[in-house]
Short mmCIF file of C-alpha atoms in Angstrom, two decimals:
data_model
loop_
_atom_site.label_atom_id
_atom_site.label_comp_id
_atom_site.label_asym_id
_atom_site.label_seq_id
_atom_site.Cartn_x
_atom_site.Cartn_y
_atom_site.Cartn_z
CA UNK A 190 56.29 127.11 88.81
CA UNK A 191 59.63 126.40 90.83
CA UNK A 192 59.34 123.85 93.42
CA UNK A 193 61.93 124.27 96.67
CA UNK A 194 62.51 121.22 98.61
CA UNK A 195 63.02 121.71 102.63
CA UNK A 196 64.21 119.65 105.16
CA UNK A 197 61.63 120.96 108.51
CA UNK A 198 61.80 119.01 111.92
CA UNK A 199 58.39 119.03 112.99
CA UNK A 200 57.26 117.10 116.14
CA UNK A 201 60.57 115.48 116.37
CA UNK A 202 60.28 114.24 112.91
CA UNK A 203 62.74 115.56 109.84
CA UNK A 204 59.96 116.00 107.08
CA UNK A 205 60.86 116.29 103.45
CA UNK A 206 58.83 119.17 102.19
CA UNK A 207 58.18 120.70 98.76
CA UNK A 208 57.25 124.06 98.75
CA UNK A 209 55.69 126.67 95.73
CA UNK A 210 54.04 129.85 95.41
CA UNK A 211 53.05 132.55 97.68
CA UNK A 212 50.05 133.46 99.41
CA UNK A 213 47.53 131.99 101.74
CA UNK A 214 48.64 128.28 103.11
CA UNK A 215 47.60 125.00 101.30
CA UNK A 216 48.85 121.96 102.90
CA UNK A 217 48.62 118.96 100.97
CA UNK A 218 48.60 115.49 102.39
CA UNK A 219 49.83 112.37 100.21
CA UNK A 220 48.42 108.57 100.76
CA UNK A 221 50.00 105.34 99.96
CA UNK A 222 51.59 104.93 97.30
CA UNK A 223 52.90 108.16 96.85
CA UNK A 224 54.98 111.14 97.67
CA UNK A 225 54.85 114.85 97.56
CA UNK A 226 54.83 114.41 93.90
CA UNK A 227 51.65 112.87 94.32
CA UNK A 228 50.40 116.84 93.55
CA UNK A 229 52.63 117.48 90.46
CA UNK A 230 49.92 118.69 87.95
CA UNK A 231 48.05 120.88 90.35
CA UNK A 232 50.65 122.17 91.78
CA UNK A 233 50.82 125.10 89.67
CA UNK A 234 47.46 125.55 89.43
CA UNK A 235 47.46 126.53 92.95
CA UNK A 236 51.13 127.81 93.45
CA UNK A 237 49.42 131.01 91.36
CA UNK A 238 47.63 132.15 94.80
CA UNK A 239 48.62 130.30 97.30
CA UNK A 240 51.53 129.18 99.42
CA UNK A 241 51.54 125.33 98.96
CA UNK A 242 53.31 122.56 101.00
CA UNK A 243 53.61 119.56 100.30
CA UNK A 244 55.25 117.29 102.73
CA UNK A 245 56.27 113.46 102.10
CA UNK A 246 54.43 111.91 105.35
CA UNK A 247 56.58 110.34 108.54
CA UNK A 248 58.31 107.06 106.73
CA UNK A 249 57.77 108.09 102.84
CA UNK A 250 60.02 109.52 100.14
CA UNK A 251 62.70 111.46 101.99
CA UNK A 252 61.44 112.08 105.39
CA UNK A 253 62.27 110.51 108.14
CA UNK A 254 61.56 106.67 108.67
CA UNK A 255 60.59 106.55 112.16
CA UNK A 256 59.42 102.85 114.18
CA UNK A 257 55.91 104.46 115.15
CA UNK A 258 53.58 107.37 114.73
CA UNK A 259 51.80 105.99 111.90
CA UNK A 260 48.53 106.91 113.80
CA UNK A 261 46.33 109.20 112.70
CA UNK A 262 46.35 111.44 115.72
CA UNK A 263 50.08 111.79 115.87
CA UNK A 264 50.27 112.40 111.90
CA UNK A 265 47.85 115.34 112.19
CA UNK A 266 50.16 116.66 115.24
CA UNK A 267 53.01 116.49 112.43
CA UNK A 268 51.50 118.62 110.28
CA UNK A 269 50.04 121.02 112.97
CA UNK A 270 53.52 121.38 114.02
CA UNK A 271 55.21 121.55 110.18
CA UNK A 272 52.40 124.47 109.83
CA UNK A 273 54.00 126.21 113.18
CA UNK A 274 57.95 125.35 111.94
CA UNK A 275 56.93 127.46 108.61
CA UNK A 276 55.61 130.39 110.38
CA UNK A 277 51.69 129.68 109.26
CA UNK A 278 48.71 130.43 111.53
CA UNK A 279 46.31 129.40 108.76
CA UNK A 280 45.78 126.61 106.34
CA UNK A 281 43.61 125.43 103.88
CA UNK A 282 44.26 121.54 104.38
CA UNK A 283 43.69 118.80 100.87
CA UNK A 284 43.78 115.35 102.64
CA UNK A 285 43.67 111.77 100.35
CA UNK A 286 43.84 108.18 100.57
CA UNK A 287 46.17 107.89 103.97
CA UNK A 288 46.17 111.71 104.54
CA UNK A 289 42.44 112.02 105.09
CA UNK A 290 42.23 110.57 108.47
CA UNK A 291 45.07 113.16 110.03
CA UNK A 292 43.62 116.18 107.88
CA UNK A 293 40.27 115.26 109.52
CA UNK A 294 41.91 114.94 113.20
CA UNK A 295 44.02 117.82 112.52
CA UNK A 296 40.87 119.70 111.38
CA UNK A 297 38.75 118.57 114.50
CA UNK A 298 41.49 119.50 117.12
CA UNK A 299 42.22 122.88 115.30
CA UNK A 300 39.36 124.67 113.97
CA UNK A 301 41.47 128.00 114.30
CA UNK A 302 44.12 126.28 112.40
CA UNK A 303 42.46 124.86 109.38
CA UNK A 304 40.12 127.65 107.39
CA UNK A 305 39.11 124.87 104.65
CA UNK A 306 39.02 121.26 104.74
CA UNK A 307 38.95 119.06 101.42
CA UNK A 308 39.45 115.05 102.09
CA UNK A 309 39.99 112.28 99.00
CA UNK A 310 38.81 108.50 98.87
CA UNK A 311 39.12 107.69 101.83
CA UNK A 312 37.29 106.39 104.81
CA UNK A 313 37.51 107.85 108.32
CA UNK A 314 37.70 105.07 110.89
CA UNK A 315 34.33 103.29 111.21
CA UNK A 316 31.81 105.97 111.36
CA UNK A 317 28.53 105.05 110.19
CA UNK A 318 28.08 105.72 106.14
CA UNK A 319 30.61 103.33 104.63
CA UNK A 320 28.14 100.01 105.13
CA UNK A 321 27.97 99.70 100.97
CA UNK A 322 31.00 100.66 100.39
CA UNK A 323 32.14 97.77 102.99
CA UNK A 324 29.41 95.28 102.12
CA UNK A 325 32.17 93.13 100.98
CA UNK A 326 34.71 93.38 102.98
CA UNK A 327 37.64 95.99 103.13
CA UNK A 328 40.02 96.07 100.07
CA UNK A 329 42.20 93.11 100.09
CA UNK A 330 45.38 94.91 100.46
CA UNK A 331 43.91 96.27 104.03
CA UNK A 332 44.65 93.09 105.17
CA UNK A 333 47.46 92.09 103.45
CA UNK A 334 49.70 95.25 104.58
CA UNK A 335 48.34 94.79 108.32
CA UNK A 336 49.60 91.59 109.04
CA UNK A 337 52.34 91.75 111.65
CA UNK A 338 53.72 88.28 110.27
CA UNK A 339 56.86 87.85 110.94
CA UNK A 340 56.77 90.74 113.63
CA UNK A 341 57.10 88.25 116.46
CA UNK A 342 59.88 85.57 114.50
CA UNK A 343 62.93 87.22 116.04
CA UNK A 344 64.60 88.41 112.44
CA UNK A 345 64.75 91.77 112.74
CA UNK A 346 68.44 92.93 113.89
CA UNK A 347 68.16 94.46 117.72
CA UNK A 348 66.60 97.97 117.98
CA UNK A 349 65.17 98.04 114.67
CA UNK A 350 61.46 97.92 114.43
CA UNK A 351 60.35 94.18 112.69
CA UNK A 352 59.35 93.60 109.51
CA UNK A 353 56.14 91.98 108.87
CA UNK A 354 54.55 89.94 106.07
CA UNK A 355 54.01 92.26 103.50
CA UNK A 356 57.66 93.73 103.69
CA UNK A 357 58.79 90.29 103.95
CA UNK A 358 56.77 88.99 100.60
CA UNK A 359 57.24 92.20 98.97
CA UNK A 360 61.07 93.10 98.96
CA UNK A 361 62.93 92.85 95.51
CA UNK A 362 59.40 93.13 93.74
CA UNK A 363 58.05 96.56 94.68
CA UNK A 364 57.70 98.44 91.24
CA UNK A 365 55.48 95.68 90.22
CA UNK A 366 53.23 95.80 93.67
CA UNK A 367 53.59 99.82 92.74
CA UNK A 368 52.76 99.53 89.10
CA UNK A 369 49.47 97.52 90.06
CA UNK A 370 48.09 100.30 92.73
CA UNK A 371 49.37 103.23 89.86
CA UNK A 372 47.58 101.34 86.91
CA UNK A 373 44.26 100.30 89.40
CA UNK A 374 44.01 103.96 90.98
CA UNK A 375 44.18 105.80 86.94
CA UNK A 376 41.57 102.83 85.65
CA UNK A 377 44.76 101.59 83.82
CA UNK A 378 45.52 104.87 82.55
CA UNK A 379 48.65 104.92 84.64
CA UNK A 380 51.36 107.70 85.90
CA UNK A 381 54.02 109.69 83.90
CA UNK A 382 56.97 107.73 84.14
CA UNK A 383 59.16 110.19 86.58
CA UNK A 384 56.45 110.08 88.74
CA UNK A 385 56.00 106.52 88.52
CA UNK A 386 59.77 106.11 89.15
CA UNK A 387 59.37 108.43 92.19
CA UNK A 388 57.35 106.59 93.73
CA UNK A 389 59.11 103.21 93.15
CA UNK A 390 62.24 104.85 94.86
CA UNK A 391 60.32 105.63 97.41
CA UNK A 392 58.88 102.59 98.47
CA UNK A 393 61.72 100.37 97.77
CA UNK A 394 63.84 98.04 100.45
CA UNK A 395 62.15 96.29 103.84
CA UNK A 396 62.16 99.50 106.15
CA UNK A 397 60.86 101.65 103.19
CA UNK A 398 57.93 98.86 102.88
CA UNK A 399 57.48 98.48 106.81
CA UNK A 400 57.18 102.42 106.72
CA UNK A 401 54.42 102.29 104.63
CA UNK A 402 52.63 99.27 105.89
CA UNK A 403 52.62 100.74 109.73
CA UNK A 404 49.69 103.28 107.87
CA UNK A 405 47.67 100.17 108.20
CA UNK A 406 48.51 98.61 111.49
CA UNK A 407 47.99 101.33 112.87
CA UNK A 408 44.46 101.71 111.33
CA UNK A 409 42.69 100.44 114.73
CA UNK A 410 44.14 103.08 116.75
CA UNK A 411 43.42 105.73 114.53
CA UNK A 412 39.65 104.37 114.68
CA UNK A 413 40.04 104.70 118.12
CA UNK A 414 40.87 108.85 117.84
CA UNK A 415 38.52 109.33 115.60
CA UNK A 416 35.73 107.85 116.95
CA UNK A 417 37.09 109.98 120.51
CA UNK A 418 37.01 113.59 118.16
CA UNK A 419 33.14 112.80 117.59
CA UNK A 420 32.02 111.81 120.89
CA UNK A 421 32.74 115.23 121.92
CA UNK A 422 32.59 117.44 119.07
CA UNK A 423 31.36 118.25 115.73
CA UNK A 424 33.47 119.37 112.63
CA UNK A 425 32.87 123.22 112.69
CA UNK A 426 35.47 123.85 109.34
CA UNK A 427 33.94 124.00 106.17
CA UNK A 428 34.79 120.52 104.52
CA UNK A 429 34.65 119.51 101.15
CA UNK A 430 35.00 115.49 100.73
CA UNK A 431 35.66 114.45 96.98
CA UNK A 432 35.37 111.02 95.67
CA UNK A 433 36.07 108.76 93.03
CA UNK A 434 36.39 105.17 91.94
CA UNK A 435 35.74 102.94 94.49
CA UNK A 436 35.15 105.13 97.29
CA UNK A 437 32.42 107.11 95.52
CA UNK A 438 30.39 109.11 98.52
CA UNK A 439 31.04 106.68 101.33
CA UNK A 440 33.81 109.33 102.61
CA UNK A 441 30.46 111.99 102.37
CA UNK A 442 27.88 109.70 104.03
CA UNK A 443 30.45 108.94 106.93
CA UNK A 444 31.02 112.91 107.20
CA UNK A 445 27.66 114.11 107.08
CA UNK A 446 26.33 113.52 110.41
CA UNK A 447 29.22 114.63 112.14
CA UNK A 448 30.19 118.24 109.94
CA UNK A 449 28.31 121.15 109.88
CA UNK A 450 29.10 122.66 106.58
CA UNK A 451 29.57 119.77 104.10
CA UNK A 452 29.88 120.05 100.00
CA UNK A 453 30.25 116.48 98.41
CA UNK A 454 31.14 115.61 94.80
CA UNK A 455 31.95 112.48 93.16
CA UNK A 456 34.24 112.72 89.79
CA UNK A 457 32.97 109.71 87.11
CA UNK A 458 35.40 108.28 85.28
CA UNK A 459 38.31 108.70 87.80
CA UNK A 460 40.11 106.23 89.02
CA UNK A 461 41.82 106.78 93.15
CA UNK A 462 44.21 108.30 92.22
CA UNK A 463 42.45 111.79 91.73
CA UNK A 464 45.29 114.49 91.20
CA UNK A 465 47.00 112.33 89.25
CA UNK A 466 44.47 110.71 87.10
CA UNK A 467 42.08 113.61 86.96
CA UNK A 468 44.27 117.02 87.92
CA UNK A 469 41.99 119.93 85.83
CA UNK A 470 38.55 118.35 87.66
CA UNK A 471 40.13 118.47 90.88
CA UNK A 472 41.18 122.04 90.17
CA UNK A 473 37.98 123.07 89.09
CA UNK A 474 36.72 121.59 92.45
CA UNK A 475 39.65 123.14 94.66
CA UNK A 476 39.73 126.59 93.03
CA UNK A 477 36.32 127.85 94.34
CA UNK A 478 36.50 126.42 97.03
CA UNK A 479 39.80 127.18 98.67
CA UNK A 480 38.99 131.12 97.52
CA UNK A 481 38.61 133.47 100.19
CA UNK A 482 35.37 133.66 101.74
CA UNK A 483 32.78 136.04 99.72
CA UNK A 484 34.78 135.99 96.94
CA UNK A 485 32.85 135.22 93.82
CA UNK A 486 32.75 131.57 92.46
CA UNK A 487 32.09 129.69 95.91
CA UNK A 488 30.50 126.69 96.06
CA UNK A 489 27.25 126.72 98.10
CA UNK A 490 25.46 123.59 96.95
CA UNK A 491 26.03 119.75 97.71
CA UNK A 492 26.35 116.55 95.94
CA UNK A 493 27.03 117.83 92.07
CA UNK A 494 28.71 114.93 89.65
CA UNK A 495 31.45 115.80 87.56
#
C-alpha cells in the first residue's frame, strides 16, 4: 500500500501527515519515541478499508516544532482541526503512549466527531485505577524529561523557547537514549532498522529533544483537562483501551468508571511498543472493532487476554 506524505496546517500548526487507503477515517496518534512510522506494519492492514492518517504530532518528525501546545487539550484541538483541513466529519481515532491523553480529550469534547475510540499504554491524568500500576512511583524517565533545568539559566538565545535538563544531558547521544526506549518497549526484540533510524532523525539536536520533552512538562496541565472533561461528562464513544507490558489494564481500570461502553484487552508477551512489537495482535484487535456497526465480527465482550 502507497503511503502519500502531506504537509496540512491545522490549528495554526504545519503537521506532517502520512496518508493511505480509502474509506471510512482512521486517525492514528503516535507517542514518544516515535513518528508516523510508528504504524508501518498495520498500516496496510487497515489502508484495505479505511482512509488512514497518520500525523507526526506538534514538535516530532517533520511537523512543526512549536514553543508550546504540548498539552493534551490543545493536541486533541490539532487533530480535531487536521480531521476538518482533510474534509472528514467522522473518525475512528487509535491513540498510544503520548497520543492517548488527546484521543481521549478529543473523544470527550467530540462525541459526533469520533465513532470509535481505541487508546494504548497509557495513563490518562490521575484518574483513579492506576494505584498498582503507580505503587512505585512513575517511570523514571517521567521525571527525568520534566525537569525544566536549565530553563531558568539564561542560555537559550532570545525568543527561542529554553532548553531544559534532559535536552541539555541528552544532545550528541540520542540514538543511544532512543535505542534503550526501542529495545525496552519490544522486550529487547527491537525495531527494523529504517524505522529505528526514523526515529533517531527525528529526535535528534536540542529543539528536537525540548520538543519532545514539553509532552511531559506539560503533563500537569493536561491532568488538569482531563480531570475538567469528567467532572462534567461521561465518555459516550465506544472505547476500546489495549494494553501491554507495563501498563497492563491500569489504562482500563482508570477508564471504566468514567466510559459507558468499554472493551479491555491486555496482549502477553508485548512489550510498549504495541504496533511495532506486536502488529498482527493489534490487527486482530482493531479489525472488529473499527468495522461498521452490525457488521459481523464485533466485539461485545470485555477483558479477553491475547
Amino acid at each position: 500500500m502507497s503511503v502519500a506524505l502531506r504537509q496540512v496546517k491545522a490549528n495554526g500548526v504545519e503537521l506532517n501527515v502520512a496518508l493511505a487507503g480509502e474509506g471510512p477515517a482512521v486517525l492514528l496518534l503516535h507517542g514518544f519515541p516515535h513518528t508516523w512510522q510508528l504504524w508501518t506494519h498495520v498500516l496496510d492492514g487497515l489502508a484495505g478499508r479505511y482512509r488512514v492518517i497518520a500525523p507526526d504530532l506538534r514538535g516530532c518528525g517533520a511537523s512543526a516544532r512549536t514553543a508550546g501546545g504540548y498539552d493534551a487539550g490543545t493536541l486533541a484541538a490539532d487533530a480535531e482541526a487536521l480531521l476538518d483541513a482533510l474534509g472528514e466529519t467522522s473518525a475512528a481515532v487509535v491513540g498510544i503512549d503520548a497520543g492517548t491523553p488527546p484521543a481521549f480529550l478529543l473523544a470527550m469534547r467530540r462525541p459526533d466527531l469520533v465513532r470509535r475510540l481505541v487508546v494504548m499504554e497509557s495513563l490518562v491524568g490521575r484518574l483513579p485505577g492506576a494505584e498498582e500500576f503507580l505503587a512505585h512511583g512513575a517511570p523514571w524517565w517521567f521525571g527525568f524529561h520534566a525537569e525544566s533545568g536549565l530553563a531558568e539559566s539564561g542560555h537559550a538565545k532570545p525568543g527561542l523557547a529554553k532548553p531544559g535538563l534532559a535536552e541539555s544531558v541528552l544532545t550528541g547521544h540520542e540514538d543511544r537514549y532512543i535505542d534503550w526506549f526501542l529495545d525496552a518497549g519490544t522486550l529487547g526484540r527491537g525495531v527494523d532498522p529504517a524505522v529505528r533510524d526514523a526515529f533517531v532523525h527525528a529526535y535528534t539536536g536540542t529543539e528536537a529533544l525540548r520538543c519532545a520533552f514539553s509532552y511531559y512538562r506539560a503533563l500537569p496541565e493536561s491532568s488538569r483537562q482531563i480531570q475538567d472533561a469528567v467532572r462534567t461528562a461521561r465518555l459516550t464513544v465506544p472505547t476500546m483501551a489495549i494494553g501491554a507490558h507495563p501498563v497492563g489494564s491500569a489504562l482500563e481500570q482508570q477508564l471504566r468508571p468514567v466510559t459507558d461502553h468499554l472493551i479491555g484487552h491486555v496482549i502477553e508477551n508485548c512489550g510498549h511498543i504495541i504496533p511495532l512489537h506486536r502488529p498482527d495482535r493489534l490487527l486482530g484487535l482493531l479489525e472488529p472493532f473499527l468495522a461498521p456497526a452490525g457488521s459481523r465480527g464485533q466485539l461485545q465482550h470485555h477483558g479477553r487476554r491475547q
